[in-house]
XYZ file of C-alpha atoms in Angstrom:
339
model
C 44.819 3.657 48.326
C 43.236 7.277 48.546
C 44.528 9.318 51.571
C 43.754 12.890 52.385
C 46.137 14.011 50.525
C 44.493 12.561 47.350
C 43.218 15.570 45.420
C 46.785 17.335 46.118
C 48.649 14.213 45.016
C 46.488 14.262 42.123
C 47.526 17.784 41.088
C 50.872 17.377 41.870
C 51.662 14.773 39.511
C 49.352 16.450 37.188
C 52.223 19.379 37.420
C 49.033 21.761 37.619
C 50.438 25.327 38.710
C 52.214 25.762 42.103
C 50.296 28.400 43.533
C 46.836 26.665 43.060
C 48.558 23.334 44.798
C 49.872 25.310 47.778
C 46.555 27.367 47.785
C 44.669 24.034 47.591
C 46.963 22.631 50.857
C 46.798 25.908 52.661
C 42.607 25.744 52.301
C 41.764 22.403 52.789
C 44.122 22.098 55.873
C 43.656 25.797 57.600
C 42.153 24.416 60.783
C 44.729 25.304 63.347
C 47.221 25.993 60.745
C 47.470 22.165 60.234
C 49.173 22.829 56.885
C 52.726 24.497 58.553
C 52.450 21.839 61.054
C 56.144 19.732 61.331
C 53.865 16.235 61.347
C 51.963 17.489 58.046
C 54.938 18.540 56.475
C 56.492 15.362 56.891
C 53.039 13.427 55.224
C 53.344 15.959 52.293
C 57.115 14.871 51.718
C 56.378 11.475 51.935
C 53.111 10.876 50.480
C 53.091 13.565 47.243
C 56.750 14.595 46.763
C 58.149 10.955 46.975
C 55.162 9.125 45.647
C 55.797 6.126 44.299
C 54.395 6.782 40.136
C 56.566 10.324 40.614
C 59.737 8.559 41.502
C 58.993 6.222 38.358
C 57.807 8.876 36.194
C 58.773 12.050 37.389
C 57.617 15.241 36.812
C 59.742 18.333 35.702
C 62.585 18.505 38.149
C 62.136 22.591 37.883
C 58.704 21.985 38.896
C 59.559 19.654 42.323
C 61.878 22.721 43.140
C 59.262 25.573 42.774
C 56.778 23.137 44.641
C 59.276 22.712 47.774
C 60.332 26.117 47.579
C 57.151 27.754 47.845
C 55.847 25.265 50.350
C 59.188 26.308 52.428
C 58.528 30.058 52.014
C 54.834 29.678 53.314
C 55.851 27.735 55.882
C 58.354 30.596 57.286
C 56.059 33.432 56.502
C 54.087 31.960 59.406
C 57.066 31.384 61.753
C 56.802 27.971 62.007
C 59.600 25.291 61.805
C 60.437 23.484 58.877
C 60.947 19.812 58.553
C 64.289 18.612 58.238
C 63.547 15.945 55.552
C 61.680 19.092 53.531
C 64.743 21.386 53.923
C 67.271 18.358 52.592
C 64.784 17.901 49.485
C 64.796 21.112 48.821
C 68.558 21.598 49.398
C 69.221 18.417 47.045
C 67.395 20.383 44.147
C 69.057 23.479 44.683
C 72.538 22.201 44.503
C 71.763 19.711 41.473
C 72.757 21.468 38.510
C 70.476 19.576 36.108
C 67.719 21.947 37.280
C 68.576 24.232 35.043
C 70.014 21.797 32.107
C 66.057 20.431 32.112
C 64.920 24.125 31.516
C 66.721 25.030 28.918
C 67.771 21.586 26.892
C 65.153 21.071 23.974
C 65.691 17.500 24.323
C 64.597 17.040 27.980
C 61.305 14.994 28.693
C 59.123 14.770 31.848
C 56.180 12.840 32.906
C 52.710 13.800 33.867
C 49.635 11.429 35.514
C 46.276 11.709 35.626
C 43.651 10.110 37.503
C 41.207 8.233 35.334
C 37.746 6.820 36.715
C 37.023 4.003 35.523
C 33.867 1.299 36.192
C 35.515 -0.173 39.234
C 37.384 2.829 40.821
C 40.554 4.710 38.739
C 43.856 3.863 37.314
C 46.482 6.523 36.844
C 47.771 7.222 32.729
C 51.234 8.824 32.849
C 52.296 10.389 29.674
C 56.080 11.548 29.053
C 56.006 15.020 27.355
C 58.272 17.487 26.078
C 59.987 20.321 28.957
C 60.264 22.344 26.293
C 57.663 23.223 23.474
C 59.703 21.820 20.458
C 56.938 19.670 18.649
C 53.190 19.810 18.502
C 52.826 15.656 18.995
C 55.340 16.003 22.313
C 52.770 17.922 24.396
C 49.065 17.467 25.676
C 46.651 19.746 24.150
C 43.328 21.136 25.691
C 40.917 19.196 23.263
C 42.962 16.200 23.889
C 41.760 16.031 27.670
C 37.760 17.465 26.835
C 38.138 14.522 24.204
C 39.347 12.078 26.808
C 36.460 13.343 29.539
C 34.203 12.862 26.525
C 35.139 9.356 25.924
C 34.772 8.643 29.922
C 31.042 9.766 30.046
C 30.376 8.136 26.436
C 32.139 5.234 27.090
C 28.781 2.573 25.997
C 29.127 4.459 22.419
C 32.449 2.544 21.830
C 31.795 -0.410 23.326
C 32.592 -3.613 21.024
C 33.948 -0.945 18.367
C 36.998 -0.598 16.428
C 38.462 2.754 17.259
C 41.585 4.794 15.345
C 43.012 8.216 17.028
C 44.327 10.551 14.508
C 46.884 12.911 15.521
C 47.177 10.827 19.013
C 50.625 12.804 19.791
C 51.348 12.026 23.407
C 48.415 9.314 23.233
C 46.491 10.639 26.456
C 43.204 10.243 24.251
C 43.358 6.760 23.125
C 44.961 5.409 26.337
C 42.074 6.871 28.561
C 39.413 5.141 25.965
C 41.945 1.860 26.366
C 41.593 1.773 30.242
C 38.007 2.752 30.525
C 36.233 0.678 27.303
C 35.839 -2.449 26.297
C 36.322 -1.777 22.333
C 36.963 -4.427 19.993
C 40.627 -2.529 19.447
C 41.881 1.050 19.556
C 44.800 2.003 17.328
C 46.938 5.304 18.038
C 48.685 7.141 14.818
C 50.892 9.595 14.403
C 53.583 10.499 11.979
C 56.669 12.356 12.976
C 59.325 9.519 14.265
C 60.187 11.523 17.237
C 56.361 11.607 18.358
C 55.798 7.684 17.018
C 58.599 6.907 19.453
C 57.512 8.437 22.384
C 53.862 7.448 21.671
C 55.252 3.750 21.661
C 57.002 4.154 24.991
C 53.755 6.157 26.131
C 51.743 3.041 25.333
C 53.863 0.707 27.020
C 54.305 1.988 30.165
C 50.069 2.430 30.435
C 49.407 -1.114 28.920
C 48.786 -2.843 32.110
C 45.741 -0.783 32.600
C 44.143 -1.426 29.486
C 40.890 -3.137 29.058
C 41.256 -3.629 25.467
C 43.727 -4.341 22.996
C 45.868 -1.060 22.045
C 48.402 -0.553 19.221
C 50.327 1.958 17.394
C 50.751 2.829 14.043
C 52.174 5.498 11.556
C 49.476 6.849 9.568
C 49.936 9.491 6.574
C 47.239 11.516 6.184
C 47.717 12.120 2.580
C 48.021 8.645 1.537
C 46.335 6.424 4.282
C 43.534 3.792 2.839
C 41.782 1.811 5.588
C 41.999 -2.138 5.008
C 39.256 -3.906 3.205
C 38.799 -6.266 5.786
C 36.005 -5.256 8.276
C 37.168 -7.015 11.044
C 40.034 -4.787 11.024
C 38.521 -1.432 9.413
C 37.720 1.191 11.990
C 34.319 2.393 12.558
C 35.078 5.154 15.038
C 37.388 8.160 14.473
C 38.785 10.221 17.163
C 40.906 13.421 16.974
C 41.884 16.059 19.304
C 43.369 19.388 18.402
C 44.159 18.709 14.944
C 41.851 21.540 13.537
C 44.562 24.313 13.920
C 46.521 24.546 10.288
C 44.696 25.279 7.179
C 47.433 23.913 5.070
C 46.909 20.260 6.977
C 43.278 20.573 5.795
C 43.525 18.809 2.389
C 45.090 15.729 3.856
C 43.007 15.567 7.031
C 40.277 15.477 4.215
C 41.927 12.896 2.382
C 41.899 10.908 5.336
C 38.357 11.503 6.371
C 37.099 10.484 2.602
C 38.984 7.326 2.932
C 37.604 6.381 6.369
C 33.777 7.707 5.872
C 33.761 6.098 2.185
C 30.018 6.389 1.129
C 29.066 4.335 4.188
C 26.261 2.396 2.407
C 27.297 -0.882 4.188
C 26.172 0.276 7.903
C 23.824 -2.242 9.607
C 22.806 -3.505 12.952
C 26.412 -5.806 12.558
C 28.663 -2.821 11.222
C 27.201 0.440 12.920
C 27.648 3.854 10.764
C 31.375 5.168 10.717
C 31.332 8.472 12.631
C 34.514 10.565 13.341
C 34.243 12.487 16.654
C 36.393 15.737 16.728
C 37.280 18.090 19.394
C 38.623 21.600 18.390
C 40.220 24.189 20.143
C 38.689 27.612 18.598
C 41.751 29.684 18.331
C 41.158 31.412 14.965
C 37.472 31.514 13.812
C 38.647 31.940 10.147
C 40.640 28.632 10.304
C 37.570 26.670 12.247
C 35.338 28.541 9.051
C 37.611 27.453 6.557
C 37.702 23.893 8.094
C 33.509 23.428 7.989
C 34.138 24.775 4.438
C 36.327 21.887 3.470
C 33.978 19.289 5.025
C 31.149 20.962 3.061
C 32.767 20.818 0.004
C 33.615 17.211 0.716
C 29.924 16.335 1.494
C 30.972 15.291 5.381
C 27.966 15.706 7.406
C 29.029 18.208 10.523
C 27.011 18.264 13.663
C 28.312 20.095 16.800
C 27.302 18.359 19.903
C 29.297 20.370 22.427
C 26.120 21.531 24.366
C 24.570 17.856 24.849
C 28.041 16.139 25.181
C 28.906 18.721 28.032
C 25.494 18.298 29.730
C 26.466 14.071 30.075
C 30.211 14.881 30.722
C 29.317 17.172 34.053
C 32.244 18.513 35.902
C 35.855 18.700 34.424
C 37.958 16.056 35.175
C 41.212 17.116 34.483
C 42.507 20.489 34.659
C 43.296 22.393 31.437
C 42.380 25.968 30.345
C 39.894 27.214 27.471
C 37.468 24.717 28.058
C 34.560 27.014 26.878
C 36.838 27.498 23.502
C 36.497 23.742 22.339
C 34.159 22.216 20.367
C 32.920 18.818 19.775
C 31.797 17.991 16.438
C 30.148 14.752 15.081
C 31.384 13.845 11.377
C 29.894 11.241 9.281
C 28.524 10.509 5.639
C 25.003 9.488 4.720
C 24.225 7.637 1.647
C 22.067 10.832 0.329
C 24.943 13.151 0.900
C 27.356 10.951 -1.704
C 24.333 10.703 -3.924
C 25.159 12.099 -7.529
C-alpha cells in the first residue's frame, strides 16, 4: 500500500544520493516545517529506515548511516527536537564497526531495490550489487536502466517471443522484462563465475514476481551457437552497456553472427530475429569502431533512440547520462547476406 512517503521510500531503496532524498523530504513536507516534527520523524523511521524490503535486502550500511546523520543534522539546524528512535538508530550505526568494514571490503555486497510499473500496479525488483567496484558485472550501469525503461514502454513487442540478454550482469533489465511482459521465456546470460553466482541469486529472490519463465545460463560470446530447435532459439537479443571495450568486439560480433544467421526463416509465426542494444557513448572512437565492425559483418544498424524516448516518456529510474545513451536495433536482411 502506497503512503505519502512512497517517493521518499523508493529513493531510499534505490540508494539515490542522500542529499537528494533529504531535499525531497524537506520540500515535500515543508508546510509548517512538518519534516522536522517528532511525529514525522517517527514516521520516516518506521516507513523508510525500517521498511520490510530493506530489512530483508539491506542497502549499504554506510548509506543508511549517512541518511540518518544528514536527517538529524537538518533537524538540529532548525533547533527542533530529535525523535528518540531516530537517535537510537543513528547511535547503533556509529557503534557498529562493520560500517567501516563494508566501505573497504572488496567482497562486500548490498542491495538496491526499484519500483517497476506493471499492467496492474507495480512490483519491486531487488538487485544485490558490489559495495566496492571490482567487477563490471556486479553493478548497475546507466544503459541497463534505460534498456529496462525501453522494455517497459515496448512490452507488447516482446509478447510471446523468446528473449536472451547478453552480459546481463546483476540481471536488472532481464528481470524487469520478466515482470512486465509475457514472453515465451527470457534467458539471462553472463560468463564470469562470481557474476553468474550473483545473477542466479538475484533471479531467485525476484522470481515470485515474474509473469514469464526466466532462467540463467553461462554464455561465452566466442563459442556460442544458438540451438537449432526453433522452439528454444531466441528471437530477441538484449544488451545494455556492452559496447565499451574494443577488445570485446570480435567475440561480440561472433555472438551477433550466430544469433542473426541469415534470417531467411522469418515468417509471421517466426518473426525476424532482432537485437536491441543500449550503449552509453563514453568514447566516440570506441562507438565508431563498434559501428565499423557491424558494417564489416553486414549487420544492419538503426538508431531508434529518438522514437524510443518519445514513447518511453519521463525517466523512471534515477541514473546519470541519459542523454549520452543510444538505443539501436540490429538485424540482418536477406539482401545484406547475399553473395
